[in-house]
XYZ file of C-alpha atoms in Angstrom:
304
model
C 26.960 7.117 8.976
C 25.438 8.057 5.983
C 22.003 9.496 5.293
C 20.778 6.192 3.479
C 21.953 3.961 5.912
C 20.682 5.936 8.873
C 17.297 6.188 7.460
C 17.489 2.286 6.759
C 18.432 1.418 10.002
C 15.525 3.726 11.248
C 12.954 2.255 9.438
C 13.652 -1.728 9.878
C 13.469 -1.148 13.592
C 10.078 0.633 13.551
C 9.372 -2.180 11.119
C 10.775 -4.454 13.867
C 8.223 -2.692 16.538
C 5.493 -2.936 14.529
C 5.690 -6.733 14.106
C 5.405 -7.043 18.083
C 2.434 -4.491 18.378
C 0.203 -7.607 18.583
C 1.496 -9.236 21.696
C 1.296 -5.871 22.998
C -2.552 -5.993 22.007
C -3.039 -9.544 23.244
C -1.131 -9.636 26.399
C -3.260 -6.179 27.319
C -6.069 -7.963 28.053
C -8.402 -5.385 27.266
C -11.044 -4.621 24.336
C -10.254 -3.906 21.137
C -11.986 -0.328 22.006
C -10.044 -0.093 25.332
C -6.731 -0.880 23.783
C -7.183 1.159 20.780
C -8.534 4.291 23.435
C -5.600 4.520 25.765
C -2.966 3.748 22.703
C -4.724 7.070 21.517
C -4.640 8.568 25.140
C -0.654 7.376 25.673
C 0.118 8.021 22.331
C -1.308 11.390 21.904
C 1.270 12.510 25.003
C 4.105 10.900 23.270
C 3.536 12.936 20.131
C 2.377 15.793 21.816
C 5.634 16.113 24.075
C 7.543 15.057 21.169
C 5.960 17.798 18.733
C 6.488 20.214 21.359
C 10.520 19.899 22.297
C 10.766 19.925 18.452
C 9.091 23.167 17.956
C 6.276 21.689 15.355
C 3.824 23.687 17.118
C 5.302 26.925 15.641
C 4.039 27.699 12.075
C 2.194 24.233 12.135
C 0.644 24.947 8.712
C -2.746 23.807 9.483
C -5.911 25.364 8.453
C -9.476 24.902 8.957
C -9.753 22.531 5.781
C -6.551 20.526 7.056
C -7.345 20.239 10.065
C -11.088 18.657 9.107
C -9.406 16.205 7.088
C -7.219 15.016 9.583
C -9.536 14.887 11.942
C -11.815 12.865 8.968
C -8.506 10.584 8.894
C -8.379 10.091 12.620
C -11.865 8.715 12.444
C -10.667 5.561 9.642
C -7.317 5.478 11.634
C -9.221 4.607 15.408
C -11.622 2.012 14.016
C -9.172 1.018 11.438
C -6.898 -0.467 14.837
C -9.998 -1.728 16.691
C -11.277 -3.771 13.272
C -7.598 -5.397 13.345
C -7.171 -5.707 17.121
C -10.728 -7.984 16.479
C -9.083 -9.305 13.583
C -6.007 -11.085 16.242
C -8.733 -12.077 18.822
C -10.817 -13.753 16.053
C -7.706 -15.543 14.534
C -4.245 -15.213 15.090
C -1.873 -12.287 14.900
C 0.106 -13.642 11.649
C -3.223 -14.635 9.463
C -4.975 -10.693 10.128
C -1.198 -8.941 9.695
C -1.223 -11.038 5.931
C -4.258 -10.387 4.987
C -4.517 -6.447 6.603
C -1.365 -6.300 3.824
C -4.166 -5.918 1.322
C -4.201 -2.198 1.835
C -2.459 -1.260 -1.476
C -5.232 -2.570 -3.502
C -8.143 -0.701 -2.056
C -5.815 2.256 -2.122
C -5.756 1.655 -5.877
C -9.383 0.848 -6.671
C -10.483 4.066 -4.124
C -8.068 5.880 -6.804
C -9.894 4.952 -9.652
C -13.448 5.227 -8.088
C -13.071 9.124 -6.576
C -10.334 9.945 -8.994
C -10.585 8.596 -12.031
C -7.672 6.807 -12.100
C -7.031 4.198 -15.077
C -6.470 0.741 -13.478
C -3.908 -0.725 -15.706
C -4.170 -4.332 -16.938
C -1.065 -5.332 -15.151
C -2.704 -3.778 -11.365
C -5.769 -5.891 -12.480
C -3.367 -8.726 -12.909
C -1.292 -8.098 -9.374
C -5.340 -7.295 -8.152
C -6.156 -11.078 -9.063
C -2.777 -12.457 -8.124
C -3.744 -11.100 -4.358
C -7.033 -12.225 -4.272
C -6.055 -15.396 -5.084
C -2.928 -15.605 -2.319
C -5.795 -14.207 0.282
C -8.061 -16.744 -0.322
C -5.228 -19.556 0.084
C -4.127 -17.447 3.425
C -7.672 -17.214 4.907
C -7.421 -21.201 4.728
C -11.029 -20.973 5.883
C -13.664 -23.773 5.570
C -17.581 -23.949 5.434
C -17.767 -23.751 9.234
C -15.002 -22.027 10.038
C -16.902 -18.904 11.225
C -14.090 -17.784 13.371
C -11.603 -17.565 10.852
C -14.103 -16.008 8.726
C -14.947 -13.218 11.186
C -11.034 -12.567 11.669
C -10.320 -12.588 7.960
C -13.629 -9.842 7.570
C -12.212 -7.868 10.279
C -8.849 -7.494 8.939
C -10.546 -6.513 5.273
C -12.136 -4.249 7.165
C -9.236 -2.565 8.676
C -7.148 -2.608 5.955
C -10.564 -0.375 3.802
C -10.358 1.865 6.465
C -6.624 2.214 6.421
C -6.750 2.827 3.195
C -9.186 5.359 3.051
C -7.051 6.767 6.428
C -4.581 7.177 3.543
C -6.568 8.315 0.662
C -7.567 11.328 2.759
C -4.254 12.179 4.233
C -2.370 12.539 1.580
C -4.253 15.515 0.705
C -2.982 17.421 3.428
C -0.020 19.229 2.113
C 2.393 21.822 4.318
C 1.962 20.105 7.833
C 4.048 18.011 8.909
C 2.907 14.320 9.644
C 3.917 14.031 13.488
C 0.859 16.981 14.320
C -1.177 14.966 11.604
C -0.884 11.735 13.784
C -1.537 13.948 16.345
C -4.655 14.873 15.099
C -6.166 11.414 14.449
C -5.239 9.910 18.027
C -6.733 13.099 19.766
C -9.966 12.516 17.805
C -9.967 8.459 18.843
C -10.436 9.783 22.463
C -14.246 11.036 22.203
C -15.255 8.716 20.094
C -14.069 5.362 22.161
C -14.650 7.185 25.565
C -18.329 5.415 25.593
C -16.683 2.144 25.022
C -14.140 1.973 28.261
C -14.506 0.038 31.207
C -11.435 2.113 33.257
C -12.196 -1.105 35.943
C -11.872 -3.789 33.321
C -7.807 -2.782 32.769
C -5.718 -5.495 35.267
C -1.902 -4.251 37.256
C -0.048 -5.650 34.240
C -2.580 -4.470 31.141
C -1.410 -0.983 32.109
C 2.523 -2.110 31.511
C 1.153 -3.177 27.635
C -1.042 -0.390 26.969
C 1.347 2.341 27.995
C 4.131 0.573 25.471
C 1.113 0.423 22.744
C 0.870 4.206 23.248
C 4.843 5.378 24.002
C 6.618 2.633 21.672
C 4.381 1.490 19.290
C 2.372 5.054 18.804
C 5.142 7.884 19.375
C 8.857 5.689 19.081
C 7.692 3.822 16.112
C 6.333 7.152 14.384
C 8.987 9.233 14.984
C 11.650 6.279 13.881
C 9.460 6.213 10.631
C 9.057 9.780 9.867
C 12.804 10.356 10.259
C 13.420 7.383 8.096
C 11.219 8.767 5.088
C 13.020 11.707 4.729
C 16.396 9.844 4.043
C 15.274 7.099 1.692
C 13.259 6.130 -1.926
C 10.145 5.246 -2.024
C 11.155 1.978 -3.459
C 13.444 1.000 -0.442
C 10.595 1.928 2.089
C 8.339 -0.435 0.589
C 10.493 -3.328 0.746
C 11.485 -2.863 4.032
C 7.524 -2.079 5.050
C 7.546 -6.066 4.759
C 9.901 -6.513 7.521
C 6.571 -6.185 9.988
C 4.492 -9.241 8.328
C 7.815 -10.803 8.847
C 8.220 -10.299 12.478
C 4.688 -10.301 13.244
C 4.286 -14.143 12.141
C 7.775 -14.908 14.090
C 6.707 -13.298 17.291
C 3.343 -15.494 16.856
C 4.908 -18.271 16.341
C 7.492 -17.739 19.113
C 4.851 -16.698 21.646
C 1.825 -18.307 20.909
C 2.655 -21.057 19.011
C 0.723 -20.073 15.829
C 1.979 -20.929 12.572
C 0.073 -21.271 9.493
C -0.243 -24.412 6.845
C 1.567 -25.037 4.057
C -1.618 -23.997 1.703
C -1.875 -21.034 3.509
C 2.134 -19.921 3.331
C 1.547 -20.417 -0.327
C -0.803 -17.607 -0.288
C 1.989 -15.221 1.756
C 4.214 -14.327 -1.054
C 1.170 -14.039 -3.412
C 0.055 -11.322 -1.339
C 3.361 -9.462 -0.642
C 4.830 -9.715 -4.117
C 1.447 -8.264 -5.700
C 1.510 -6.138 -3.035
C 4.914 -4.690 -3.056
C 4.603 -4.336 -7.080
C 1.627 -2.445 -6.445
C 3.198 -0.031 -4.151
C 6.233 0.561 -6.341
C 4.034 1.966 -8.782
C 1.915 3.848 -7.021
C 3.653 5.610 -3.958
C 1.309 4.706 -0.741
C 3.306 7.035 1.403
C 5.654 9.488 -0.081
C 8.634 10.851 2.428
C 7.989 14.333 4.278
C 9.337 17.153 2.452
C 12.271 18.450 4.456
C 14.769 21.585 3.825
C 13.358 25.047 3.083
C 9.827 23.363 1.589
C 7.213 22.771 4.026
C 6.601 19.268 5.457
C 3.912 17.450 3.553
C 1.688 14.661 5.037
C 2.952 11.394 4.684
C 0.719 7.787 5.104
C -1.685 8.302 8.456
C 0.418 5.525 10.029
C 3.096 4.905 8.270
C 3.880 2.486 4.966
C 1.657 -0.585 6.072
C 2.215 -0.159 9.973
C -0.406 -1.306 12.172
């Protein structure tokens, strides 16, 4: 099988997971902190043990400053999940995965604000074209606080997602399985205070323990491997595969579905979005071979 092909395949099914992490999140039953604490806790061992049979722990490449900074990203990572895991209890798993694909764009204005990067007059252009498709998704009305909430929450996560990002991709010479490492260790102190270890039911455990195993260390691994073997162009087309099978699964289990105003609003937001990221590379591949490993995207391109 060739390399291309491989890493294709790789990617489209950790797209594929992605797009179900909200059932997983839903059918839990726990709080957003809860959820978001043990798919640190679960997670953490899956990367951990993973790291470990793979030797990463040898010549890791961190240092003091790297280290801080990862541990900086872990902190936007862990409340970037519980502001989205609000964002499918406030309104539905498809509407907060559409508009959490907003990412690029704060990316790009947190550019131009901390680095003094030139917004072009064709981002401000894609920039308008997705505000406009988000404010046909939100589909939200003068009293429609609920949706409103949702639709704030998943803004929210998708700032801190994209500051996740804007700090990790100045870690250079580690590679990005210990970074992920990092950030779900640090999620652990910081959402201890929030868990009810009582509140989990039999079957919650089932869900959480696939949040942390498939969804946390599968999914990463599956998408690390995958960067290494393709463009950046080809991962952010297939990134869209998990909007895609996020709104099916809703649909299929739930029975949500969103109106034809609002679908209008879909492609608005993933063509400006994908044009975006094809300029500016949201989460460059690993460096492989004889180089040292850089950091790619704290969770992956666009991955919840």
């Amino acid at each position: 099988m060739r390399n291309e092909t491989r890493g294709t395949l790789e990617l489209t099914l950790a797209m594929v997971l992605s797009g179900t992490l909200g059932v997983f999140v839903v059918e839990s039953g726990a709080s957003p902190f809860e959820v978001v604490f043990f798919r640190c806790l679960f997670g953490a061992l899956a990367l951990g043990a993973y790291s470990l049979v793979r030797g990463f722990f040898t010549g890791h490449g961190f240092t003091a400053k790297k280290l801080g900074l990862a541990a900086l990203g872990g902190v936007f990572i862990v409340f970037n999940w519980v502001f989205l895991f609000q964002a499918y209890e406030a309104t539905s798993i498809s509407l907060a995965t559409v508009v959490y694909h907003t990412q690029p764009f704060f990316l790009v204005l947190l550019g131009a604000l901390f680095m003094r990067e030139r917004i072009s007059a064709g981002r401000l252009g894609w920039l308008a074209l997705a505000f406009v498709g988000l404010v046909l998704v939100s589909g939200v009305g003068p009293g429609d606080t609920g949706s409103l909430a949702g639709l704030g929450f998943a803004l929210a996560a998708a700032v801190l997602y994209a500051l996740a990002t804007f700090v990790t991709k100045r870690i250079t010479g580690v590679r990005p399985h210990l970074i992920a490492l990092v950030q779900v260790l640090v999620g652990l102190p910081l959402l201890l205070p929030f868990v009810d270890f009582g509140g989990v039911g039999g079957s919650g455990w089932g869900w959480l323990v696939g949040l942390g195993f498939i969804h946390t260390g599968l999914m990463y691994v599956l998408m690390y491997a995958a960067y290494t073997k393709l463009p950046t162009a080809k991962i952010a087309v297939l990134a869209f595969t998990y909007p895609a099978v996020a709104m099916g699964v809703d649909w299929a289990v739930y029975g949500h579905h969103i109106g034809l105003v609002q679908a209008l609003g879909v492609p608005l937001i993933v063509l400006a979005s994908l044009k975006v990221t094809l300029v500016r590379a949201v989460a460059p591949a690993p460096r492989t071979a004889a180089r040292a490993p850089e950091a790619s995207s704290p969770a992956a391109t666009r991955a919840a």
